[in-house]
């Protein structure tokens, strides 16, 4: 073995790089040595490393430059499909931190730390996100992830009240940024059964202050069935994660039987984040954003502060909540659109969308957005030009299901310069709807709803223009909006 002092490469540890020999053992050994000696890993630009079926994970704690190196990840038959091929982690270890209780939006703890920490708390006695519909479930334990600074300041919001806390996880945030650069990865798709048994053979990130720059991921060999993927790039339980200049791939849509006993389409993702504070996506892209046989690439759960800028995706989906700031700017969104539930400020600016709705508030989690929505300088082509009756905001909540929280329409909506191309509509079209019918054409007595769906307080629109020139209508059912204050300038009925 001949290891240079400044960098490590895979050949130092026996890798061949011919695309045939299984190089995973050498890859793991190279990163272990680099971690021990705090060295950068640099790979041969023209190599093709084959990663076979063995249950091995390369742990990354130092900078990596994969440049134009190619990797083939063979998922056709693996020993353990739950193990990632690469795990980016901190050399620092979590430690115990005593927190007895919290209240929503609390901003300070009476503690002193040696460094900023990422903290996750749980109250297993309370259930939230009790899902409704074909994938119904009994909910998840109430959790919060947030940053605690050295002086005890909490700059990120606490979402829930915690009269008791059953688990606390605290991890130091590395002061330096770790970079993963380059790399062209091709996954040979799995041949698993079409059921919810997610594959995780990609790059997992648990280290705060990590930047992934220029990773490319392709898929090959998808057939008529397969298990879904959790995400080739998957960030979990960490803070300050940036994914930039990356190419991701949409997966084929497979069907299975959901919890309600009926067929459902399975989501399969290429970028995934769970319990992440401050997730930033910059200049990332995918192809085939209008291909309805492929699922969207981005899904998140329990995150805080998501910023998307200059990206092209089929879908951006905040499943079980995002809070704080959720901003999407200078981006193009394909057929699956922007989906969200949560609380805080949701902003679309300089966005072109081809989805069925400009924003869909997920009905399986109560269509709740406890906060404000801002739309600025955007263009919406409903359903990519198919003949549809446009509904700007899609929401469904009849008030007959306990989701584990009070559900809200957006409190305040402000639109400034939105163009809607409603040139492909049904006969006898009388204008787009600003909101779908929350009750889905079912008669609902608002006074007798078991679980309230709090109405939008105000709707302000300036320069909401349409191709048809027909003035928009509030909704096919205006009753849920009877207390909403409306302010719309006359331009919104003009055509471009």
Coordinates of C-alpha atoms in Angstrom, one line a residue, residues 21-334:
X21 CA -14.4 -5.9 -10.0
X22 CA -16.3 -5.1 -6.7
X23 CA -14.4 -2.2 -5.3
X24 CA -16.5 -1.6 -2.2
X25 CA -14.2 -3.2 0.3
X26 CA -11.3 -1.0 -0.9
X27 CA -13.6 2.1 -0.9
X28 CA -14.5 1.5 2.7
X29 CA -10.8 1.0 3.7
X30 CA -9.7 4.2 1.9
X31 CA -12.3 6.3 3.8
X32 CA -11.5 4.7 7.1
X33 CA -7.8 5.5 6.7
X34 CA -8.7 9.1 5.5
X35 CA -10.9 9.5 8.6
X36 CA -8.2 8.3 10.9
X37 CA -5.6 10.6 9.5
X38 CA -7.9 13.5 8.5
X39 CA -7.0 13.3 4.8
X40 CA -9.0 14.3 1.7
X41 CA -10.1 11.4 -0.6
X42 CA -9.6 12.1 -4.4
X43 CA -10.5 9.5 -7.0
X44 CA -9.2 8.8 -10.5
X45 CA -11.3 10.9 -12.9
X46 CA -11.5 8.1 -15.5
X47 CA -12.2 5.2 -13.1
X48 CA -15.5 3.2 -12.9
X49 CA -16.0 1.7 -9.5
X50 CA -18.4 -1.2 -9.2
X51 CA -20.4 -1.5 -5.9
X52 CA -21.9 -5.0 -5.6
X53 CA -24.2 -6.8 -3.3
X54 CA -22.2 -6.9 0.0
X55 CA -23.6 -5.2 3.1
X56 CA -20.8 -2.6 3.4
X57 CA -21.0 1.2 4.1
X58 CA -18.1 3.6 3.5
X59 CA -18.1 6.1 6.3
X60 CA -17.0 9.6 5.3
X61 CA -15.7 12.1 7.8
X62 CA -13.4 14.1 5.5
X63 CA -13.6 16.0 2.3
X64 CA -14.2 14.0 -0.9
X65 CA -13.5 14.9 -4.5
X66 CA -15.0 12.3 -6.9
X67 CA -14.6 14.7 -9.9
X68 CA -15.8 12.8 -13.0
X69 CA -15.3 9.4 -11.5
X70 CA -18.1 6.9 -12.3
X71 CA -19.8 4.5 -9.8
X72 CA -22.1 1.6 -10.7
X73 CA -24.3 0.6 -7.7
X74 CA -25.8 -2.8 -8.4
X75 CA -29.1 -3.2 -6.6
X76 CA -30.4 -6.2 -8.5
X77 CA -29.5 -8.5 -5.6
X78 CA -28.1 -7.2 -2.3
X79 CA -27.5 -8.5 1.1
X80 CA -29.0 -5.6 3.0
X81 CA -30.9 -2.9 1.0
X82 CA -31.4 -0.8 4.1
X83 CA -27.7 0.1 4.4
X84 CA -26.4 3.1 2.5
X85 CA -23.3 2.8 0.3
X86 CA -21.9 6.0 1.8
X87 CA -22.5 7.6 5.2
X88 CA -21.3 11.1 5.8
X89 CA -21.0 11.6 9.6
X90 CA -19.3 13.8 12.1
X91 CA -16.2 12.7 14.0
X92 CA -17.9 14.3 17.0
X93 CA -20.3 12.1 19.0
X94 CA -23.8 13.0 20.4
X95 CA -24.0 13.6 24.1
X96 CA -26.7 13.8 26.8
X97 CA -28.6 17.1 27.2
X98 CA -31.3 17.5 29.8
X99 CA -34.4 19.3 28.6
X100 CA -37.5 18.7 30.7
X101 CA -40.1 20.7 28.9
X102 CA -40.6 23.1 26.0
X103 CA -43.3 25.4 24.7
X104 CA -44.2 26.4 21.2
X105 CA -41.9 29.1 19.8
X106 CA -39.7 29.1 22.8
X107 CA -36.5 31.0 22.0
X108 CA -34.2 30.3 25.0
X109 CA -32.9 27.5 27.2
X110 CA -31.2 28.1 30.5
X111 CA -28.0 26.3 29.6
X112 CA -24.5 26.9 28.3
X113 CA -22.8 24.8 25.7
X114 CA -19.3 24.5 24.3
X115 CA -20.6 24.7 20.8
X116 CA -23.8 25.0 18.8
X117 CA -25.8 21.8 18.8
X118 CA -28.5 20.2 16.7
X119 CA -31.2 18.9 19.1
X120 CA -34.1 16.5 18.5
X121 CA -36.7 16.0 21.2
X122 CA -39.6 13.5 21.3
X123 CA -42.7 13.0 23.4
X124 CA -43.8 9.5 22.6
X125 CA -47.1 10.0 24.5
X126 CA -48.5 12.4 21.9
X127 CA -49.2 11.5 18.3
X128 CA -49.1 13.9 15.4
X129 CA -49.6 13.6 11.6
X130 CA -52.3 10.9 11.9
X131 CA -52.6 10.2 8.2
X132 CA -56.0 9.9 6.5
X133 CA -56.9 8.1 3.3
X134 CA -55.4 5.2 1.4
X135 CA -52.2 5.2 3.4
X136 CA -53.8 5.9 6.7
X137 CA -51.9 5.3 9.9
X138 CA -52.0 5.9 13.7
X139 CA -49.6 8.9 13.5
X140 CA -46.0 9.5 14.6
X141 CA -44.5 10.5 17.9
X142 CA -44.4 14.3 18.5
X143 CA -40.9 15.4 17.6
X144 CA -39.0 18.7 17.1
X145 CA -35.6 19.4 15.6
X146 CA -33.9 22.7 16.3
X147 CA -30.6 24.5 16.9
X148 CA -29.4 25.5 20.3
X149 CA -26.6 28.0 20.3
X150 CA -23.8 28.2 22.9
X151 CA -25.7 30.7 25.0
X152 CA -28.9 28.6 24.9
X153 CA -30.6 30.7 22.2
X154 CA -33.0 28.8 19.9
X155 CA -33.0 30.5 16.5
X156 CA -35.4 28.0 14.9
X157 CA -39.0 27.6 16.0
X158 CA -40.3 25.0 18.4
X159 CA -43.4 23.6 16.8
X160 CA -45.2 22.0 19.7
X161 CA -45.8 22.2 23.5
X162 CA -43.9 19.6 25.5
X163 CA -45.2 19.0 29.0
X164 CA -42.9 16.0 29.0
X165 CA -40.0 14.9 26.9
X166 CA -39.3 11.2 26.6
X167 CA -36.1 11.4 24.5
X168 CA -33.4 14.0 23.8
X169 CA -30.7 13.7 21.1
X170 CA -28.0 16.4 21.0
X171 CA -25.2 16.5 18.4
X172 CA -22.4 19.1 18.2
X173 CA -22.4 21.1 14.9
X174 CA -19.1 21.0 13.2
X175 CA -17.6 24.5 12.7
X176 CA -16.1 23.6 9.4
X177 CA -17.9 22.8 6.2
X178 CA -17.4 19.3 4.7
X179 CA -17.6 19.1 0.9
X180 CA -18.5 16.2 -1.3
X181 CA -17.7 17.2 -4.9
X182 CA -18.5 15.5 -8.2
X183 CA -19.2 11.8 -8.9
X184 CA -21.3 10.2 -11.5
X185 CA -23.4 7.4 -10.0
X186 CA -25.6 4.9 -11.8
X187 CA -28.0 2.7 -9.9
X188 CA -28.9 -0.6 -11.5
X189 CA -32.5 -0.7 -10.3
X190 CA -33.7 -3.3 -7.7
X191 CA -35.9 -6.2 -8.6
X192 CA -37.8 -6.2 -5.4
X193 CA -41.5 -6.7 -4.7
X194 CA -43.7 -3.7 -5.3
X195 CA -44.4 -2.9 -1.6
X196 CA -43.3 -0.3 0.9
X197 CA -39.8 -1.7 1.6
X198 CA -37.6 1.3 0.8
X199 CA -34.1 0.9 -0.6
X200 CA -31.4 3.1 0.9
X201 CA -28.4 2.3 -1.2
X202 CA -27.1 5.8 -1.8
X203 CA -25.4 8.6 0.2
X204 CA -26.8 9.3 3.7
X205 CA -25.8 12.5 5.4
X206 CA -26.0 12.9 9.2
X207 CA -23.2 15.5 9.6
X208 CA -24.2 19.2 10.0
X209 CA -22.5 21.7 7.8
X210 CA -22.2 19.5 4.7
X211 CA -22.2 20.6 1.1
X212 CA -22.9 18.2 -1.8
X213 CA -21.7 19.8 -5.0
X214 CA -22.0 18.4 -8.5
X215 CA -23.2 14.8 -7.8
X216 CA -25.0 13.2 -10.8
X217 CA -27.3 10.2 -10.3
X218 CA -28.8 8.1 -13.0
X219 CA -31.0 5.0 -13.0
X220 CA -30.7 2.0 -15.3
X221 CA -32.6 -1.2 -15.8
X222 CA -36.0 -0.4 -14.2
X223 CA -38.6 -3.0 -15.0
X224 CA -42.3 -3.5 -14.4
X225 CA -42.0 -3.9 -10.6
X226 CA -39.6 -3.0 -7.9
X227 CA -39.4 -1.6 -4.3
X228 CA -39.3 2.2 -3.9
X229 CA -36.3 4.2 -3.0
X230 CA -36.0 6.4 0.0
X231 CA -33.6 8.8 -1.7
X232 CA -30.1 8.5 -3.3
X233 CA -29.1 11.7 -1.4
X234 CA -30.7 11.4 2.1
X235 CA -30.0 13.9 4.9
X236 CA -31.2 13.0 8.4
X237 CA -31.0 14.5 11.8
X238 CA -28.6 17.4 11.1
X239 CA -28.5 21.0 10.2
X240 CA -27.1 23.4 7.5
X241 CA -27.2 21.0 4.5
X242 CA -26.7 22.4 1.0
X243 CA -27.2 20.3 -2.2
X244 CA -26.0 22.2 -5.2
X245 CA -25.3 21.7 -8.9
X246 CA -26.6 18.2 -8.8
X247 CA -28.5 16.1 -11.3
X248 CA -31.2 13.7 -10.0
X249 CA -33.4 11.1 -11.6
X250 CA -37.1 10.4 -11.4
X251 CA -38.1 6.8 -10.6
X252 CA -40.8 4.7 -12.3
X253 CA -44.1 4.7 -10.5
X254 CA -45.1 1.3 -9.1
X255 CA -48.4 0.4 -7.5
X256 CA -49.1 -1.5 -4.3
X257 CA -52.0 -2.1 -1.8
X258 CA -52.2 0.7 0.8
X259 CA -53.2 0.5 4.4
X260 CA -56.9 1.0 3.5
X261 CA -56.8 -2.1 1.3
X262 CA -56.9 -0.2 -2.1
X263 CA -54.3 0.2 -4.8
X264 CA -52.0 3.2 -4.3
X265 CA -49.0 4.6 -6.2
X266 CA -45.7 4.3 -4.4
X267 CA -43.5 7.3 -4.0
X268 CA -39.8 6.7 -4.8
X269 CA -37.4 9.6 -4.3
X270 CA -33.9 10.7 -5.3
X271 CA -33.5 13.4 -2.7
X272 CA -34.9 13.0 0.8
X273 CA -34.6 14.9 4.1
X274 CA -35.8 13.9 7.6
X275 CA -35.5 16.2 10.6
X276 CA -33.2 18.7 8.9
X277 CA -32.8 22.3 10.0
X278 CA -31.9 24.7 7.1
X279 CA -31.9 22.6 3.9
X280 CA -30.8 24.5 0.8
X281 CA -31.1 23.3 -2.8
X282 CA -29.4 25.4 -5.4
X283 CA -29.2 24.8 -9.2
X284 CA -30.3 21.2 -9.0
X285 CA -32.1 19.6 -11.9
X286 CA -33.7 16.5 -13.3
X287 CA -35.1 15.6 -16.7
X288 CA -38.6 14.4 -17.8
X289 CA -40.4 16.8 -15.4
X290 CA -43.7 16.2 -17.4
X291 CA -43.4 12.4 -17.5
X292 CA -46.4 11.1 -15.5
X293 CA -44.9 7.6 -15.4
X294 CA -42.1 8.9 -13.1
X295 CA -42.3 10.1 -9.5
X296 CA -41.0 13.4 -8.2
X297 CA -37.5 13.5 -6.7
X298 CA -37.7 15.6 -3.6
X299 CA -39.5 14.6 -0.3
X300 CA -39.0 15.9 3.2
X301 CA -40.4 15.2 6.7
X302 CA -40.2 17.2 9.9
X303 CA -37.8 19.9 8.5
X304 CA -37.3 23.5 9.3
X305 CA -36.3 26.2 6.9
X306 CA -36.1 24.9 3.3
X307 CA -34.7 27.1 0.6
X308 CA -34.9 26.2 -3.1
X309 CA -33.3 28.4 -5.7
X310 CA -32.6 27.9 -9.4
X311 CA -33.9 24.3 -9.5
X312 CA -35.9 22.2 -12.0
X313 CA -37.9 19.4 -10.4
X314 CA -41.0 17.3 -11.0
X315 CA -42.1 17.8 -7.4
X316 CA -41.2 19.4 -4.1
X317 CA -43.1 17.7 -1.3
X318 CA -43.1 18.5 2.4
X319 CA -44.9 15.4 3.8
X320 CA -45.1 15.6 7.6
X321 CA -44.5 19.3 7.9
X322 CA -42.0 22.0 7.3
X323 CA -41.9 25.1 9.6
X324 CA -40.1 28.4 9.5
X325 CA -39.2 29.6 6.0
X326 CA -40.2 27.5 3.0
X327 CA -39.1 29.4 -0.1
X328 CA -38.9 28.4 -3.8
X329 CA -37.3 30.9 -6.1
X330 CA -36.2 31.1 -9.7
X331 CA -37.3 27.5 -10.4
X332 CA -39.4 25.3 -12.7
X333 CA -41.8 22.7 -11.2
X334 CA -43.2 19.9 -13.3

